[in-house]
Short mmCIF file of N, CA and C in Angstrom, two decimals:
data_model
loop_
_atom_site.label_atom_id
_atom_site.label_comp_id
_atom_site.label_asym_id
_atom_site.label_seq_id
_atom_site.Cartn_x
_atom_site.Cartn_y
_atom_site.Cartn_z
N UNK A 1 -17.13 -2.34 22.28
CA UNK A 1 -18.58 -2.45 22.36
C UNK A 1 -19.03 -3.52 21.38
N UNK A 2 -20.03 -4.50 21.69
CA UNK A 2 -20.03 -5.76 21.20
C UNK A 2 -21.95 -5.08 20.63
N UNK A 3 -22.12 -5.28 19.08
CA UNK A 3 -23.66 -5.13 18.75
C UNK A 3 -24.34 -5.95 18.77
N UNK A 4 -25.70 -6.28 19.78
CA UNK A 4 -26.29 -8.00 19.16
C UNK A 4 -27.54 -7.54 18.99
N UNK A 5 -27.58 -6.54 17.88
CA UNK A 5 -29.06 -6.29 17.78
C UNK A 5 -29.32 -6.46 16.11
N UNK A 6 -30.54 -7.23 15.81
CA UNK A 6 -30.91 -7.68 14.64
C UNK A 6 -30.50 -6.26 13.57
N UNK A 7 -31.61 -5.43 13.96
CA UNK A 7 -31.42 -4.30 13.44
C UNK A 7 -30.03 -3.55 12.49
N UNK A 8 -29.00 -3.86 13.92
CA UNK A 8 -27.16 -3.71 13.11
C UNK A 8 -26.61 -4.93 12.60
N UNK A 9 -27.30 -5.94 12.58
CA UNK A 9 -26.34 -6.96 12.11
C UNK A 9 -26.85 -7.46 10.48
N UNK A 10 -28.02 -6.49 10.24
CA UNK A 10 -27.94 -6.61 8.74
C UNK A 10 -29.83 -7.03 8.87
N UNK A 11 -30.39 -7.10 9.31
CA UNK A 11 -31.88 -7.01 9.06
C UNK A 11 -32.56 -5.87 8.45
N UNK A 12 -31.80 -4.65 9.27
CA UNK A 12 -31.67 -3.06 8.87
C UNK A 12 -32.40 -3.07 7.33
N UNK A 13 -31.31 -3.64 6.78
CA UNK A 13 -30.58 -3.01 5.58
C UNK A 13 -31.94 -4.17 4.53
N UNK A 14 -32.39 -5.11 4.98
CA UNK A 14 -33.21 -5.58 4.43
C UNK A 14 -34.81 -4.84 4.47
N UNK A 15 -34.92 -3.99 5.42
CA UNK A 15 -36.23 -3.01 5.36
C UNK A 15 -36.78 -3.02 4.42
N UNK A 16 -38.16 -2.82 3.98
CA UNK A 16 -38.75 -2.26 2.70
C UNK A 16 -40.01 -1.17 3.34
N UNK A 17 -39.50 -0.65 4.57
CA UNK A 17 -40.01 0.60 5.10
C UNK A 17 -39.06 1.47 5.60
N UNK A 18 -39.77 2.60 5.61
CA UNK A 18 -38.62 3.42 6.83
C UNK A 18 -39.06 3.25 7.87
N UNK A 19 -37.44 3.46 8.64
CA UNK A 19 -37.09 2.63 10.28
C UNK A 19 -37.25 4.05 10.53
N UNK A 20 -38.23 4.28 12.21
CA UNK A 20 -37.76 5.21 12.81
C UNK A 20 -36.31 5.30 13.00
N UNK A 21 -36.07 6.41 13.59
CA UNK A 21 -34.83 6.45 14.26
C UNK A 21 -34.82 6.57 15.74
N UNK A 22 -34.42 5.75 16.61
CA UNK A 22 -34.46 5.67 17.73
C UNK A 22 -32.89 5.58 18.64
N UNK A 23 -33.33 6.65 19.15
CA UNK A 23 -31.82 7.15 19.99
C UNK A 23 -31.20 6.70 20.98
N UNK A 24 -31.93 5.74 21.17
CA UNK A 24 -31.25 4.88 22.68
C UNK A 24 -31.26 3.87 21.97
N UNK A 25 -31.09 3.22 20.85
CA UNK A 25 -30.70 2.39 20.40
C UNK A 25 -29.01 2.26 20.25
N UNK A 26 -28.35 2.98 19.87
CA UNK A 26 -26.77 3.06 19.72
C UNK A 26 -26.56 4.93 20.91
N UNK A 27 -25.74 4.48 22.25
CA UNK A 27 -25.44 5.61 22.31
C UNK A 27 -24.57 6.16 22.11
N UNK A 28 -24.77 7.83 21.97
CA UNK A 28 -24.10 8.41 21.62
C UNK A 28 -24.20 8.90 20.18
N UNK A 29 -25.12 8.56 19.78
CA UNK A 29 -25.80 8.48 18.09
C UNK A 29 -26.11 9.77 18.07
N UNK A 30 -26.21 10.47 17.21
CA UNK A 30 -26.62 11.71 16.14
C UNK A 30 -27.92 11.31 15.24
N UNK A 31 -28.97 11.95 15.41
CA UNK A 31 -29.52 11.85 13.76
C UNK A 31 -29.75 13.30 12.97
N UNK A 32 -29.50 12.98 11.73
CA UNK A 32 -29.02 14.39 11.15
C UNK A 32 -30.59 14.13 10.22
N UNK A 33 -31.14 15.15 10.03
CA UNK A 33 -32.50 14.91 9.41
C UNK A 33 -32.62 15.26 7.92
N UNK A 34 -31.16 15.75 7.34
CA UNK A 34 -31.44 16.23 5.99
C UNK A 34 -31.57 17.49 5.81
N UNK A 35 -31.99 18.63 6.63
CA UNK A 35 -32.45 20.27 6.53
C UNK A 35 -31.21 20.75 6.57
N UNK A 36 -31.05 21.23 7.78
CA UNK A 36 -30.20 21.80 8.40
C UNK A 36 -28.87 21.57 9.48
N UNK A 37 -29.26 20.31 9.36
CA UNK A 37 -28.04 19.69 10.32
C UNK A 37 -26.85 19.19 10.17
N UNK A 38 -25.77 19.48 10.44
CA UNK A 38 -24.57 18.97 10.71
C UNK A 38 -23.42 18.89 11.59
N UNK A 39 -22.43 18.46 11.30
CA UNK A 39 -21.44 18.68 12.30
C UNK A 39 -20.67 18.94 11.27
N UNK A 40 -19.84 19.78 11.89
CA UNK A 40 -18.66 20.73 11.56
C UNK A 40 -17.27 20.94 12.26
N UNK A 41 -15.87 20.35 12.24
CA UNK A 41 -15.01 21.15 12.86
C UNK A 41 -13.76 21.22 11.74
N UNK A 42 -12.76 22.38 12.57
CA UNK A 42 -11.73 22.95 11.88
C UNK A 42 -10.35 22.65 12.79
N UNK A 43 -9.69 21.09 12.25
CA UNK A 43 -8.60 21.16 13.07
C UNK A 43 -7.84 22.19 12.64
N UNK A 44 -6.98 22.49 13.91
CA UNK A 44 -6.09 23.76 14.22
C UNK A 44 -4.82 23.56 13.39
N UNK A 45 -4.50 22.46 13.28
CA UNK A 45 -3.20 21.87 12.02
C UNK A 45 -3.60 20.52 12.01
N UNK A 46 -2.85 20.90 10.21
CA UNK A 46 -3.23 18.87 9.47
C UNK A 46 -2.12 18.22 10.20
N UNK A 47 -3.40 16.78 9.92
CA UNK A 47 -2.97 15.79 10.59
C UNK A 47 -2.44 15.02 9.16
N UNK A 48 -2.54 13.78 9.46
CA UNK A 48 -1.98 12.96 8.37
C UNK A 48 -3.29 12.99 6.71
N UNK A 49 -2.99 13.53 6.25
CA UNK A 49 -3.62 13.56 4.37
C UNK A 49 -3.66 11.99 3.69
N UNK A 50 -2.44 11.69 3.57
CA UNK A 50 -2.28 10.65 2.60
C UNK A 50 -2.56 8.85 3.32
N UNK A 51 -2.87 8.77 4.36
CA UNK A 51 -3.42 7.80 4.71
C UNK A 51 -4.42 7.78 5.87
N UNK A 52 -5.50 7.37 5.72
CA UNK A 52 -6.49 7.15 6.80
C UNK A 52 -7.59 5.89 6.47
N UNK A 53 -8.12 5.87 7.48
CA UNK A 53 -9.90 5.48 7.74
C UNK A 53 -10.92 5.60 8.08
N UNK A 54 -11.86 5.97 7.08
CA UNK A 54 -13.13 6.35 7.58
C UNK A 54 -14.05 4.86 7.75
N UNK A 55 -14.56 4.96 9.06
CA UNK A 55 -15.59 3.75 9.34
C UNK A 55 -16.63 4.66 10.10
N UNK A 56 -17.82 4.08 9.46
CA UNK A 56 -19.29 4.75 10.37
C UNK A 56 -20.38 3.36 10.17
N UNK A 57 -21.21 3.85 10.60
CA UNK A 57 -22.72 2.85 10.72
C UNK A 57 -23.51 4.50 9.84
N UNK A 58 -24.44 4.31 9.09
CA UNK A 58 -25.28 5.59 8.98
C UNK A 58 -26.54 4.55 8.86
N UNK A 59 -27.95 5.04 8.74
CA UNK A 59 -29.35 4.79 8.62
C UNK A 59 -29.58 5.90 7.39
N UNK A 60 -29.47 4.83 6.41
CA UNK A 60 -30.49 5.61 5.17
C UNK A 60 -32.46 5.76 5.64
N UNK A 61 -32.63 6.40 5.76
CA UNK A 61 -34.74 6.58 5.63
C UNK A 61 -34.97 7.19 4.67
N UNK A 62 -34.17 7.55 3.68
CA UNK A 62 -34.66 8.17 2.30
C UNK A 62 -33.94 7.89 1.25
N UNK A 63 -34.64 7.43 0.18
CA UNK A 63 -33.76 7.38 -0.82
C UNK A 63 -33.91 7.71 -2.49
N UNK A 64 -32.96 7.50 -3.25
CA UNK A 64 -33.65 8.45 -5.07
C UNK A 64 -33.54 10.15 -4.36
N UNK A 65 -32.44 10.99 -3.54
CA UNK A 65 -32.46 12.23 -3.63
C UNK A 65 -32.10 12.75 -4.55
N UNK A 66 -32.60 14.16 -4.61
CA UNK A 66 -31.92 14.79 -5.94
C UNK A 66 -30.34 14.83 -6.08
N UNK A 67 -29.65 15.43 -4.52
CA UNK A 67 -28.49 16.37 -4.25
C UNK A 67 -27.94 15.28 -3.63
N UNK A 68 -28.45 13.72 -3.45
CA UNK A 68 -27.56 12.77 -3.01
C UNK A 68 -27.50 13.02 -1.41
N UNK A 69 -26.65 12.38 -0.43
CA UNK A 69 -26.73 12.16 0.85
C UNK A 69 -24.94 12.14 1.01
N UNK A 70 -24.63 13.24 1.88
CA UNK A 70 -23.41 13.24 2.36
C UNK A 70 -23.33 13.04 3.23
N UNK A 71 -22.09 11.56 3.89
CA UNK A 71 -21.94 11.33 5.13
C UNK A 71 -21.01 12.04 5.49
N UNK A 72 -19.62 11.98 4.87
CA UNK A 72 -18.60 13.10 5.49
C UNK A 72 -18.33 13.48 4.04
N UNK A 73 -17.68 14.90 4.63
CA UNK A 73 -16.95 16.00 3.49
C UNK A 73 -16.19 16.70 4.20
N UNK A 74 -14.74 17.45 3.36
CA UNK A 74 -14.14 18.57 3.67
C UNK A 74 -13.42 19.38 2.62
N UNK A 75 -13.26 20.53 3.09
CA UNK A 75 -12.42 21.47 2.26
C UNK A 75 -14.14 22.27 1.85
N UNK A 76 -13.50 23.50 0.91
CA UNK A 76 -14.51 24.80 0.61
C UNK A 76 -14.48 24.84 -0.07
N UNK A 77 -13.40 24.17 -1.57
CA UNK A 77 -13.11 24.70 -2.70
C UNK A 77 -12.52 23.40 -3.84
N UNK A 78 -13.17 23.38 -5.14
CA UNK A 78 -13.31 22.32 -5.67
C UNK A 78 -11.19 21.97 -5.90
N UNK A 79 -10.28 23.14 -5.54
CA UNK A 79 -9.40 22.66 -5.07
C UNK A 79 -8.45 21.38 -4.14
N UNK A 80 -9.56 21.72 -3.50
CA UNK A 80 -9.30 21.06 -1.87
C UNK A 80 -10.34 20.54 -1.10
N UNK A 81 -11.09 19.57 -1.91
CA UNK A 81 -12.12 18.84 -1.55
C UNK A 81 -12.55 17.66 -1.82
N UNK A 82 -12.75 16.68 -0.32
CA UNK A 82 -13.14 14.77 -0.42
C UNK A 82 -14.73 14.85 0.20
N UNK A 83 -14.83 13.71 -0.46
CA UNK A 83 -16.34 13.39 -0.12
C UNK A 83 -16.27 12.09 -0.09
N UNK A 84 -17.47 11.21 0.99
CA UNK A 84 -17.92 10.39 0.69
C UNK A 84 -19.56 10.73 0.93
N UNK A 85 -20.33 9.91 0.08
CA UNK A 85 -21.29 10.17 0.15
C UNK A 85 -22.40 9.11 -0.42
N UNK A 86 -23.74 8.97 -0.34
CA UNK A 86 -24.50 8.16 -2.02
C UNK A 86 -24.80 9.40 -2.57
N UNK A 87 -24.83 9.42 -3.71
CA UNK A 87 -24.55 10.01 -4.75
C UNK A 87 -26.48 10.52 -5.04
N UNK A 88 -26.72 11.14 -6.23
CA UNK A 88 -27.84 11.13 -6.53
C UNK A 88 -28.61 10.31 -7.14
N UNK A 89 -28.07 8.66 -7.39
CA UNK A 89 -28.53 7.70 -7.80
C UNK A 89 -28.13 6.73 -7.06
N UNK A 90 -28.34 6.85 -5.61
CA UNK A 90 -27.68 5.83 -4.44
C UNK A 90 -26.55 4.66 -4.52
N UNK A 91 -25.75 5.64 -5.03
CA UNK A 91 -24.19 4.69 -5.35
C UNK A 91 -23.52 4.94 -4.27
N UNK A 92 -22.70 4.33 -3.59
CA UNK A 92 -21.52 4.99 -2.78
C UNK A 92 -20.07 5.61 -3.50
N UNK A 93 -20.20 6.63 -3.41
CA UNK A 93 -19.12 7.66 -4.06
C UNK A 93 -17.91 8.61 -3.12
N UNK A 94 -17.21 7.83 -3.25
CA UNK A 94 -15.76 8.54 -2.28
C UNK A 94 -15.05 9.53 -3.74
N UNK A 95 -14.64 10.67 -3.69
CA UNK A 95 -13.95 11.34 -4.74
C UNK A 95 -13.09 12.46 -3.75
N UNK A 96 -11.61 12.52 -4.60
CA UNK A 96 -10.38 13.99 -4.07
C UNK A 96 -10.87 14.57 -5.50
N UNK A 97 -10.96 15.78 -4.93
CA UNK A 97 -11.04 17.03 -6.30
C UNK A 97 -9.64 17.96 -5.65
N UNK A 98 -8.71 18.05 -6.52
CA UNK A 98 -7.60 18.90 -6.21
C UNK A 98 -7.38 19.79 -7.89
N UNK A 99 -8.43 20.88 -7.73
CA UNK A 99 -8.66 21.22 -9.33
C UNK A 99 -9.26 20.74 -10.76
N UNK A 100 -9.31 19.38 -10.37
CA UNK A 100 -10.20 18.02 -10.98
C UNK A 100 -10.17 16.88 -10.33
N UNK A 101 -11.35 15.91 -10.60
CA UNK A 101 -11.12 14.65 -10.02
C UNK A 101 -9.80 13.73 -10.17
N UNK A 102 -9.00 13.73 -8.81
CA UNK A 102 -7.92 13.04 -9.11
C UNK A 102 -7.67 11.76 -8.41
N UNK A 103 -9.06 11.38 -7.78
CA UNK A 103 -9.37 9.90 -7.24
C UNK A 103 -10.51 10.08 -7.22
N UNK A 104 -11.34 8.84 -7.34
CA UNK A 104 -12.58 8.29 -7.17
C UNK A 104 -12.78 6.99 -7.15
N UNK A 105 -13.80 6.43 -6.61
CA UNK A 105 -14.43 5.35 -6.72
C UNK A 105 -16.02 5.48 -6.23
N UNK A 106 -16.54 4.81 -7.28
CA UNK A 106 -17.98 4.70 -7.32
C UNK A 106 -18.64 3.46 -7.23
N UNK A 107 -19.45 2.95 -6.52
CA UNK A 107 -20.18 1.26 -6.90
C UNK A 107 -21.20 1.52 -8.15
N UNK A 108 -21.21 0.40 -8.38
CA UNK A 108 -22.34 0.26 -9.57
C UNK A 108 -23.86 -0.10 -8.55
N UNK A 109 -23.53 -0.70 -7.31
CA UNK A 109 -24.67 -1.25 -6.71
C UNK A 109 -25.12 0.33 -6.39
N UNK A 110 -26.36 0.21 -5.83
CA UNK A 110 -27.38 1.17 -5.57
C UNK A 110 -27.88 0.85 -3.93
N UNK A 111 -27.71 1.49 -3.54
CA UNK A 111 -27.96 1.06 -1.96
C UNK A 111 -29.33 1.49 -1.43
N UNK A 112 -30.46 1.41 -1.80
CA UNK A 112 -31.94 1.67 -1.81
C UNK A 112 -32.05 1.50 -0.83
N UNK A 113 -31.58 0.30 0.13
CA UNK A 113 -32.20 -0.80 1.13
C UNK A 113 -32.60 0.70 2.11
N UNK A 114 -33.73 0.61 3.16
CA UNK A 114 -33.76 1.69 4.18
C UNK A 114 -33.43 0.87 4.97
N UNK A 115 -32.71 1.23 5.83
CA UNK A 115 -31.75 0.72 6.78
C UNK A 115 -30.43 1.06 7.35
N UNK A 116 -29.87 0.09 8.03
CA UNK A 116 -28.09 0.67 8.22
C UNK A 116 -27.56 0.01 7.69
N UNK A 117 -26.20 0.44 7.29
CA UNK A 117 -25.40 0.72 6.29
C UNK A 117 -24.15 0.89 7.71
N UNK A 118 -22.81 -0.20 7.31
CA UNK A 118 -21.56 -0.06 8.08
C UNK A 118 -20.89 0.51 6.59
N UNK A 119 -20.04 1.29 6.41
CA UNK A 119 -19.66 2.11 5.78
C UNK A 119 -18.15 2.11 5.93
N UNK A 120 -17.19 1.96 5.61
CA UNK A 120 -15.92 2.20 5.95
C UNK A 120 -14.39 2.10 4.20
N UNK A 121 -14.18 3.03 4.20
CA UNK A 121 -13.26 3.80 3.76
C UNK A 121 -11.75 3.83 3.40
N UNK A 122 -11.27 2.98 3.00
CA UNK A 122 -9.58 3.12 3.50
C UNK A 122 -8.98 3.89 2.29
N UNK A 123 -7.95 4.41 2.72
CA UNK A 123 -7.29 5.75 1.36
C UNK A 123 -5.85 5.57 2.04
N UNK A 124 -4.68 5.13 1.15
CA UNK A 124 -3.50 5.22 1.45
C UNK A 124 -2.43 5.23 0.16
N UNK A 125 -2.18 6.29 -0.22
CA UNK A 125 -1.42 7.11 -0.94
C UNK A 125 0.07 6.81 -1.14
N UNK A 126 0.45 5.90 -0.21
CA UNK A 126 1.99 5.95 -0.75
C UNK A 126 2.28 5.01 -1.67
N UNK A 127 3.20 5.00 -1.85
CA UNK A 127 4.36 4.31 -3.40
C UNK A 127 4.57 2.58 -2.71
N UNK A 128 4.14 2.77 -1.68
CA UNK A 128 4.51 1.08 -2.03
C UNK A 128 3.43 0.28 -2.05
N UNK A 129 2.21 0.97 -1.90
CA UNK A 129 0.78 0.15 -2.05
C UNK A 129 0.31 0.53 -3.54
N UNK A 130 -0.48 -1.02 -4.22
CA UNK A 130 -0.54 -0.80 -5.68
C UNK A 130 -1.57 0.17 -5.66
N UNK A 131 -1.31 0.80 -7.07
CA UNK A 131 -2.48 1.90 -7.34
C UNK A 131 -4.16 1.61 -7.30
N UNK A 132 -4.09 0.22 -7.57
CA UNK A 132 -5.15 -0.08 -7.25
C UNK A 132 -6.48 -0.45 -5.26
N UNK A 133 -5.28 -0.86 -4.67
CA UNK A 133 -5.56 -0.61 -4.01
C UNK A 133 -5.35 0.50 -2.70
N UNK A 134 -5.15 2.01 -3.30
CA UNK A 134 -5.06 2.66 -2.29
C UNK A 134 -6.23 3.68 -2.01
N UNK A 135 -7.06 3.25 -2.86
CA UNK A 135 -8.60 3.42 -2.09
C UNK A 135 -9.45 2.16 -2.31
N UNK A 136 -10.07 1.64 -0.76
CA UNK A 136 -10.64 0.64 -0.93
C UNK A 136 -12.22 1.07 -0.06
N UNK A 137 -13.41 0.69 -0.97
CA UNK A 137 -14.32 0.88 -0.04
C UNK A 137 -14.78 -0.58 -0.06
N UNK A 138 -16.04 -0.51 1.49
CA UNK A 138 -16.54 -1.59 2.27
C UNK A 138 -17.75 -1.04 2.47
N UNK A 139 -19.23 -2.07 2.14
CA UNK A 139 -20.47 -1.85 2.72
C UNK A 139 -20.57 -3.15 3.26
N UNK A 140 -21.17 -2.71 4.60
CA UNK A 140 -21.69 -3.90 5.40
C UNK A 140 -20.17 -4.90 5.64
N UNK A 141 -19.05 -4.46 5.60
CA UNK A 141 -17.69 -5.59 5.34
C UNK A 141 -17.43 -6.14 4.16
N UNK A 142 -17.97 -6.10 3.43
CA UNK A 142 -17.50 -6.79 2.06
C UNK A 142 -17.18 -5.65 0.73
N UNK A 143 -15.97 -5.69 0.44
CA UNK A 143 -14.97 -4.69 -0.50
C UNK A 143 -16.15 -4.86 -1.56
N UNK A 144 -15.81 -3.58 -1.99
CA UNK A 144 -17.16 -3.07 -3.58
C UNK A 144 -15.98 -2.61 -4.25
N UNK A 145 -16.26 -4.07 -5.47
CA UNK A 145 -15.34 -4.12 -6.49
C UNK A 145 -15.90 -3.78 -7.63
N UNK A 146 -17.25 -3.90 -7.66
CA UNK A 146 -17.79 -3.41 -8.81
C UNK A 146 -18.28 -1.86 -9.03
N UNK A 147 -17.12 -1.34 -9.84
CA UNK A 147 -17.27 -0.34 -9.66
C UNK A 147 -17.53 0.94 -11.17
N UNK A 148 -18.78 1.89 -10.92
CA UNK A 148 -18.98 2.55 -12.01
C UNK A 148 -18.20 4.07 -12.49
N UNK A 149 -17.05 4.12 -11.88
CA UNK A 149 -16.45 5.17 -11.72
C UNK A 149 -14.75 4.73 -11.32
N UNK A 150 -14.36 4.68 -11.36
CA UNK A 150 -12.62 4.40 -10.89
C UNK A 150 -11.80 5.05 -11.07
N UNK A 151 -11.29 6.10 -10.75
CA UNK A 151 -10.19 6.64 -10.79
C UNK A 151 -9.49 6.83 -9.77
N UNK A 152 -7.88 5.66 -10.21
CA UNK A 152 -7.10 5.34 -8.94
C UNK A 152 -6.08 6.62 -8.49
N UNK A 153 -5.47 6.83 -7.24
CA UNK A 153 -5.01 7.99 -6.66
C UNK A 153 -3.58 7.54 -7.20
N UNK A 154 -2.66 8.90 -7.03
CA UNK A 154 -1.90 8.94 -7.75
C UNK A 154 -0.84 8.99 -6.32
N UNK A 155 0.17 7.90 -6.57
CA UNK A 155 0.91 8.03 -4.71
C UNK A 155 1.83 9.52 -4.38
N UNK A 156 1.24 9.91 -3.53
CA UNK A 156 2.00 10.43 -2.56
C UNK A 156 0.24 11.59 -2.42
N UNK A 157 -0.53 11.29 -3.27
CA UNK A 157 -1.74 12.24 -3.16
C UNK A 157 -2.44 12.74 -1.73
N UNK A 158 -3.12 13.85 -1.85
CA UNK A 158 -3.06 14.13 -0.52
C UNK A 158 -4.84 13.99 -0.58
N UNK A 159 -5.43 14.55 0.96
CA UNK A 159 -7.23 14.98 0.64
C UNK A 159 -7.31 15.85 1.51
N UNK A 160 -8.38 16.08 1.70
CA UNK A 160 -8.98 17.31 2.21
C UNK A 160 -9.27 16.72 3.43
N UNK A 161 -9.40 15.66 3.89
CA UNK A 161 -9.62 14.59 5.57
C UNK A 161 -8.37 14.91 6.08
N UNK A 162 -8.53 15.64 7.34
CA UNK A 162 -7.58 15.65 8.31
C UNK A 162 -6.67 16.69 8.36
N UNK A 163 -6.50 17.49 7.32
CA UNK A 163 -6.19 18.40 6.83
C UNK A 163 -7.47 19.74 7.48
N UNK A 164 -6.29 21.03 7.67
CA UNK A 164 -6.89 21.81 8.50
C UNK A 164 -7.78 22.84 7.86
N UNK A 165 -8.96 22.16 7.03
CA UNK A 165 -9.95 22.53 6.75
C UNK A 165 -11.33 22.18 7.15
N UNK A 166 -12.42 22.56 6.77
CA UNK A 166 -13.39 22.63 7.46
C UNK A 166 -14.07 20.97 6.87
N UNK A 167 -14.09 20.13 8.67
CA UNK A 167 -14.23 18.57 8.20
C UNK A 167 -16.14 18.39 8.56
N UNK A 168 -16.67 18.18 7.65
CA UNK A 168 -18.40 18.14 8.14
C UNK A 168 -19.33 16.80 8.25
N UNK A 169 -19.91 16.26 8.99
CA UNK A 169 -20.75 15.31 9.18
C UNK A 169 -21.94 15.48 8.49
N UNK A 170 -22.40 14.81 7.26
CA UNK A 170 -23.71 15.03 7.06
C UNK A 170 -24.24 16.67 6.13
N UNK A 171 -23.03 16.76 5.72
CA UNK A 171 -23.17 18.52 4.63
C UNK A 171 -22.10 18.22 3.94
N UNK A 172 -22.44 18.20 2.48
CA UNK A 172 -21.42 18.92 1.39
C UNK A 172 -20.82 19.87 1.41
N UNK A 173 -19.52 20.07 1.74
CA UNK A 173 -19.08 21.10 1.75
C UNK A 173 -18.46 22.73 1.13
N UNK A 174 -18.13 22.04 0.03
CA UNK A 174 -18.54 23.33 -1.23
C UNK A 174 -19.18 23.72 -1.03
N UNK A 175 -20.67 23.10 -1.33
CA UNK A 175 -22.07 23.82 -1.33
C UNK A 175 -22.74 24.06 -0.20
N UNK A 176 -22.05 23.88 0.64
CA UNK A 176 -23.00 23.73 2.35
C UNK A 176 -24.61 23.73 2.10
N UNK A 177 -24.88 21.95 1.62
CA UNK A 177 -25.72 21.82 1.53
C UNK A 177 -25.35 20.52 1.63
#
């Protein structure tokens, strides 16, 4: 699917209003409103832990929350739980909690803009990729190196993505909120 609309190709993200959200704009789109909404499933057995990719498009219309904005999360228990999310000071914040934080990365940038946001994720855990890069995040395509938080994964580390716990769109999952 090829996008040629101003809107996704980065005008979005220059807003200094909020964008409706309009549903026949991308189909197949979701909008999650912040209350009560999410998506939720429980694969039946894990899939692969130690390497994946998360890529999305999301539409920020709010921003400066208290409790921050979760795009994906999984796991129930500060054991066994990944997030990406903006944070409560609109950072983009990917973190594994396996009893404590044992990866993270945080931007220093602040992503205010109301708009969309391409979002994408890479996490790969094994021993022959440097520690530094086996979590890499991307806004809009361009790697966020500047970062206010860093803590690199330790190889062979696992997460809570893909793994047969409860995977959610748009809810924190600890707190199901």
């Amino acid at each position: 699917m090829v996008f040629n609309n101003n809107l996704l190709l980065g005008a979005g993200g220059q807003s200094t209003g909020p964008a409706p959200f309009d549903p026949t704009l991308i189909g197949n789109s979701v909008w999650l409103d912040g209350s009560a909404d999410y998506l939720n499933r429980t694969p039946s057995s894990a899939g692969t832990t130690t390497r994946w990719i998360v890529s999305c498009w999301v539409q920020r219309n709010k921003v400066n929350t208290v409790a921050g904005q979760t795009i994906l999360s999984a796991g129930t228990a500060l054991g066994n739980l990944t997030w990406i999310r903006f944070n409560d000071q609109d950072r983009l914040d990917f973190a594994v909690y396996q009893s404590s934080p044992t990866a993270r990365k945080t931007s220093s940038a602040k992503y205010r803009d109301v708009g969309w946001y391409h979002i994408c994720v890479s996490f790969d855990s094994g021993s022959g990729i440097a520690a530094g890069d086996r979590i890499r995040l991307f806004v809009n395509g361009i790697e966020v190196t500047d970062l206010s938080a860093n803590t690199d994964t330790p190889s062979g580390e696992t997460t809570a993505f893909n793994d047969n716990v409860t995977q959610q769109i748009g809810r924190y999952s600890y707190l199901s909120s």
